[in-house]
Amino acid sequence: MTHCCGGLESQRRSQSATERRTRQEFDEKKHLLAKTFLEELDDTLTNGQLAKLTKDTGGIKLNWTKKLITTAGRANWRKETVKAPTDNDMDSQPKHHASIDLAEKVIDNNQRLLNVIAHEFCHLANFMISGVTNRPHGKEFKAWASKCSEAFADRGIEVTTKHSYDINFKYIWKCVSCGIEYKRHSKSINPQRHRCGGCKDHLEQIKPPPRARNGLTEYHLFVQEQMKKIRLEYPGMLQRETMRMIADRWALLSQNKEVPGTAKGERGTVDSISISLDALEL
């Protein structure tokens, strides 16, 4: 039983570590990936027109932000009319300011990033080339979306009128009565203080599942207690020596007391202590 708990906990930690590495690898290359794909979109779909239109204002800017939490991206565009003297008269020369906001908390992989940039690029093309600003997802936008999806179908790009994927929230709580789910990017809900906004009943955390504190065997509790004591009594002691001392103390205890789940007189080993430690948060 102890070995099973340790194995599940070890598997959970391994999965979390893999997810962290994957996210870290994505974070390291996302800026370059976004920049190069934006240039590729412009060259392929507009023959570089958006780059030319925004040249005087620094080009299309890509802004990663933590403020977007319910959508993955947002296209921003503004046209500035500048009076420039000529030989004949004062001509109006528009300047285009364009940027794309990208949600750090929502965009967490390459495919999602490419699809978001493609979607927002179609908005900018609709604004600056088609001249449509009052129908964000009208027929003109759909024409750009179709053109983009066809040109980059081999890359898995499909531009629709909205981002169709689910947002990966880190924390989720669920009402025990009506089943309403509350999703957050941070641990901002305290079930001891907060209640369901619909039925006012209790909330329980379902993602990530809270670690069980109850139901630990006496053996687990002994390891947890002794680890704290030994660290105070012998600061700087190596982990392996600490585990050996815990095993010796458990053996002495079990000689005089039958511990549930352990035969009387059974001696704890360094390996068995290691397995138990996997199931504890020390």
Short mmCIF file of C-alpha atoms in Angstrom, two decimals, residues 49-252:
data_model
loop_
_atom_site.label_atom_id
_atom_site.label_comp_id
_atom_site.label_asym_id
_atom_site.label_seq_id
_atom_site.Cartn_x
_atom_site.Cartn_y
_atom_site.Cartn_z
CA GLN A 49 1.55 45.41 -47.63
CA LEU A 50 1.04 45.56 -43.86
CA ALA A 51 4.77 45.89 -43.27
CA LYS A 52 4.89 48.77 -45.77
CA LEU A 53 1.87 50.51 -44.25
CA THR A 54 3.32 50.33 -40.72
CA LYS A 55 6.94 50.98 -41.63
CA ASP A 56 6.92 54.59 -40.40
CA THR A 57 5.49 53.58 -37.01
CA GLY A 58 7.84 50.69 -36.30
CA GLY A 59 5.91 47.85 -37.93
CA ILE A 60 3.34 45.56 -36.34
CA LYS A 61 4.25 45.18 -32.68
CA LEU A 62 3.76 41.94 -30.75
CA ASN A 63 2.95 42.47 -27.09
CA TRP A 64 2.86 39.58 -24.62
CA THR A 65 0.59 40.44 -21.71
CA LYS A 66 -0.75 38.82 -18.54
CA LYS A 67 -3.85 41.02 -18.55
CA LEU A 68 -5.70 38.96 -21.17
CA ILE A 69 -7.22 36.02 -19.29
CA THR A 70 -10.43 35.19 -21.17
CA THR A 71 -9.19 35.53 -24.76
CA ALA A 72 -5.97 34.53 -26.46
CA GLY A 73 -5.28 37.60 -28.56
CA ARG A 74 -6.38 41.07 -29.61
CA ALA A 75 -5.63 43.16 -32.70
CA ASN A 76 -5.15 46.92 -32.24
CA TRP A 77 -5.09 49.45 -35.06
CA ARG A 78 -5.18 53.22 -35.30
CA LYS A 79 -4.78 55.52 -38.30
CA GLU A 80 -3.11 58.87 -37.82
CA THR A 81 -3.46 61.55 -40.48
CA VAL A 82 -0.33 63.66 -40.91
CA LYS A 83 -0.17 66.81 -43.00
CA ALA A 84 2.91 66.84 -45.20
CA PRO A 85 3.95 69.81 -47.40
CA THR A 86 4.28 69.21 -51.14
CA ASP A 87 5.07 71.39 -54.12
CA ASN A 88 1.40 71.96 -54.84
CA ASP A 89 -0.63 71.63 -51.67
CA MET A 90 -0.90 70.04 -48.24
CA ASP A 91 -1.53 66.35 -48.78
CA SER A 92 -2.84 64.01 -46.11
CA GLN A 93 -0.54 61.07 -45.47
CA PRO A 94 -1.98 58.46 -43.09
CA LYS A 95 0.20 56.59 -40.64
CA HIS A 96 -0.89 53.17 -39.45
CA HIS A 97 -0.25 52.08 -35.86
CA ALA A 98 -0.80 48.33 -35.45
CA SER A 99 -0.12 45.79 -32.73
CA ILE A 100 -1.21 42.35 -31.58
CA ASP A 101 -1.65 41.52 -27.90
CA LEU A 102 -0.90 37.91 -26.98
CA ALA A 103 -2.12 36.32 -23.74
CA GLU A 104 0.72 34.75 -21.77
CA LYS A 105 -1.68 32.78 -19.57
CA VAL A 106 -3.69 31.37 -22.48
CA ILE A 107 -1.19 30.70 -25.28
CA ASP A 108 0.87 27.75 -24.07
CA ASN A 109 1.97 25.86 -27.20
CA ASN A 110 3.18 26.42 -30.76
CA GLN A 111 -0.03 25.50 -32.56
CA ARG A 112 -2.16 27.76 -30.43
CA LEU A 113 0.27 30.64 -30.96
CA LEU A 114 0.24 30.27 -34.75
CA ASN A 115 -3.55 30.16 -34.90
CA VAL A 116 -3.92 33.22 -32.67
CA ILE A 117 -1.49 35.28 -34.74
CA ALA A 118 -3.22 34.19 -37.95
CA HIS A 119 -6.60 35.25 -36.56
CA GLU A 120 -5.39 38.66 -35.40
CA PHE A 121 -3.47 39.23 -38.64
CA CYS A 122 -6.72 38.80 -40.56
CA HIS A 123 -8.24 41.55 -38.41
CA LEU A 124 -5.37 43.91 -39.22
CA ALA A 125 -5.62 43.14 -42.93
CA ASN A 126 -9.34 43.78 -42.73
CA PHE A 127 -8.72 47.15 -41.05
CA MET A 128 -5.85 48.44 -43.17
CA ILE A 129 -6.44 46.92 -46.60
CA SER A 130 -10.18 46.25 -46.79
CA GLY A 131 -10.94 49.41 -44.80
CA VAL A 132 -13.59 47.65 -42.69
CA THR A 133 -13.70 48.72 -39.05
CA ASN A 134 -17.35 48.27 -38.05
CA ARG A 135 -17.82 44.56 -38.82
CA PRO A 136 -15.00 42.71 -37.06
CA HIS A 137 -16.19 39.27 -38.19
CA GLY A 138 -18.15 40.21 -41.30
CA LYS A 139 -17.81 38.83 -44.81
CA GLU A 140 -14.56 40.71 -45.44
CA PHE A 141 -12.92 39.16 -42.38
CA LYS A 142 -14.20 35.74 -43.39
CA ALA A 143 -12.63 36.22 -46.83
CA TRP A 144 -9.24 36.90 -45.22
CA ALA A 145 -9.75 33.96 -42.85
CA SER A 146 -10.52 31.62 -45.74
CA LYS A 147 -7.49 32.81 -47.68
CA CYS A 148 -5.24 32.33 -44.66
CA SER A 149 -6.62 28.90 -43.77
CA GLU A 150 -6.14 27.69 -47.34
CA ALA A 151 -2.60 29.05 -47.64
CA PHE A 152 -1.45 27.51 -44.35
CA ALA A 153 -3.60 24.39 -44.19
CA ASP A 154 -0.47 22.22 -44.10
CA ARG A 155 0.54 23.98 -40.86
CA GLY A 156 -2.77 23.21 -39.17
CA ILE A 157 -4.01 26.81 -39.41
CA GLU A 158 -7.76 27.30 -39.33
CA VAL A 159 -9.03 30.84 -38.80
CA THR A 160 -12.61 31.03 -37.55
CA THR A 161 -14.69 33.89 -36.18
CA LYS A 162 -13.46 33.11 -32.68
CA HIS A 163 -10.74 31.15 -30.97
CA SER A 164 -12.31 27.72 -30.63
CA TYR A 165 -10.02 26.11 -28.06
CA ASP A 166 -10.49 25.86 -24.32
CA ILE A 167 -8.44 28.02 -22.00
CA ASN A 168 -6.23 25.91 -19.76
CA PHE A 169 -6.95 27.29 -16.30
CA LYS A 170 -4.52 26.19 -13.61
CA TYR A 171 -7.15 26.02 -10.85
CA ILE A 172 -10.78 24.89 -10.92
CA TRP A 173 -13.33 24.75 -8.10
CA LYS A 174 -16.77 23.12 -8.37
CA CYS A 175 -19.94 23.66 -6.37
CA VAL A 176 -20.91 20.51 -4.46
CA SER A 177 -24.62 21.14 -5.13
CA CYS A 178 -25.28 22.76 -8.51
CA GLY A 179 -22.00 21.80 -10.19
CA ILE A 180 -21.01 25.29 -11.39
CA GLU A 181 -17.27 25.48 -12.05
CA TYR A 182 -15.09 28.46 -11.15
CA LYS A 183 -11.87 28.67 -13.16
CA ARG A 184 -8.89 30.80 -12.26
CA HIS A 185 -5.26 31.25 -13.31
CA SER A 186 -4.22 31.70 -9.67
CA LYS A 187 -5.32 30.19 -6.37
CA SER A 188 -7.67 33.08 -5.61
CA ILE A 189 -10.60 31.09 -4.19
CA ASN A 190 -10.61 29.90 -0.59
CA PRO A 191 -13.33 27.25 -0.05
CA GLN A 192 -13.30 28.10 3.65
CA ARG A 193 -14.42 31.66 2.92
CA HIS A 194 -16.02 31.65 -0.52
CA ARG A 195 -19.32 30.10 -1.58
CA CYS A 196 -21.05 29.36 -4.88
CA GLY A 197 -22.48 32.50 -6.46
CA GLY A 198 -25.52 30.57 -7.66
CA CYS A 199 -26.76 28.42 -4.78
CA LYS A 200 -24.45 29.64 -1.97
CA ASP A 201 -23.29 26.11 -1.20
CA HIS A 202 -19.71 24.96 -0.60
CA LEU A 203 -16.96 24.76 -3.22
CA GLU A 204 -14.41 21.99 -3.64
CA GLN A 205 -11.15 22.18 -5.55
CA ILE A 206 -11.01 19.71 -8.44
CA LYS A 207 -7.92 20.96 -10.29
CA PRO A 208 -5.32 20.24 -9.23
CA PRO A 209 -6.75 17.70 -6.78
CA PRO A 210 -5.70 18.75 -3.27
CA ARG A 211 -3.24 16.44 -1.62
CA ALA A 212 -4.90 14.16 0.90
CA ARG A 213 -3.90 14.95 4.47
CA ASN A 214 -6.19 12.44 6.12
CA GLY A 215 -5.94 8.68 5.90
CA LEU A 216 -2.17 8.54 6.40
CA THR A 217 -0.96 5.41 8.13
CA GLU A 218 0.81 5.63 11.46
CA TYR A 219 3.99 4.76 9.61
CA HIS A 220 3.60 7.80 7.33
CA LEU A 221 2.91 10.07 10.28
CA PHE A 222 5.95 8.71 12.10
CA VAL A 223 8.23 9.44 9.14
CA GLN A 224 6.84 12.94 8.80
CA GLU A 225 7.23 13.69 12.50
CA GLN A 226 10.74 12.25 12.81
CA MET A 227 12.01 14.04 9.72
CA LYS A 228 11.18 17.39 11.33
CA LYS A 229 12.69 16.41 14.67
CA ILE A 230 15.95 15.10 13.22
CA ARG A 231 16.42 18.20 11.11
CA LEU A 232 16.17 20.27 14.28
CA GLU A 233 18.39 17.96 16.35
CA TYR A 234 21.04 17.39 13.68
CA PRO A 235 21.12 20.32 11.25
CA GLY A 236 23.17 19.56 8.18
CA MET A 237 22.73 15.79 8.39
CA LEU A 238 22.71 14.11 4.98
CA GLN A 239 19.38 12.87 3.69
CA ARG A 240 20.50 9.24 3.54
CA GLU A 241 21.72 9.34 7.14
CA THR A 242 18.46 10.95 8.20
CA MET A 243 16.44 8.19 6.58
CA ARG A 244 18.61 5.51 8.20
CA MET A 245 18.05 7.08 11.63
CA ILE A 246 14.30 7.17 11.02
CA ALA A 247 14.40 3.50 10.05
CA ASP A 248 16.25 2.63 13.27
CA ARG A 249 13.79 4.57 15.40
CA TRP A 250 10.85 2.89 13.69
CA ALA A 251 12.41 -0.50 14.33
CA LEU A 252 12.75 0.27 18.04
#
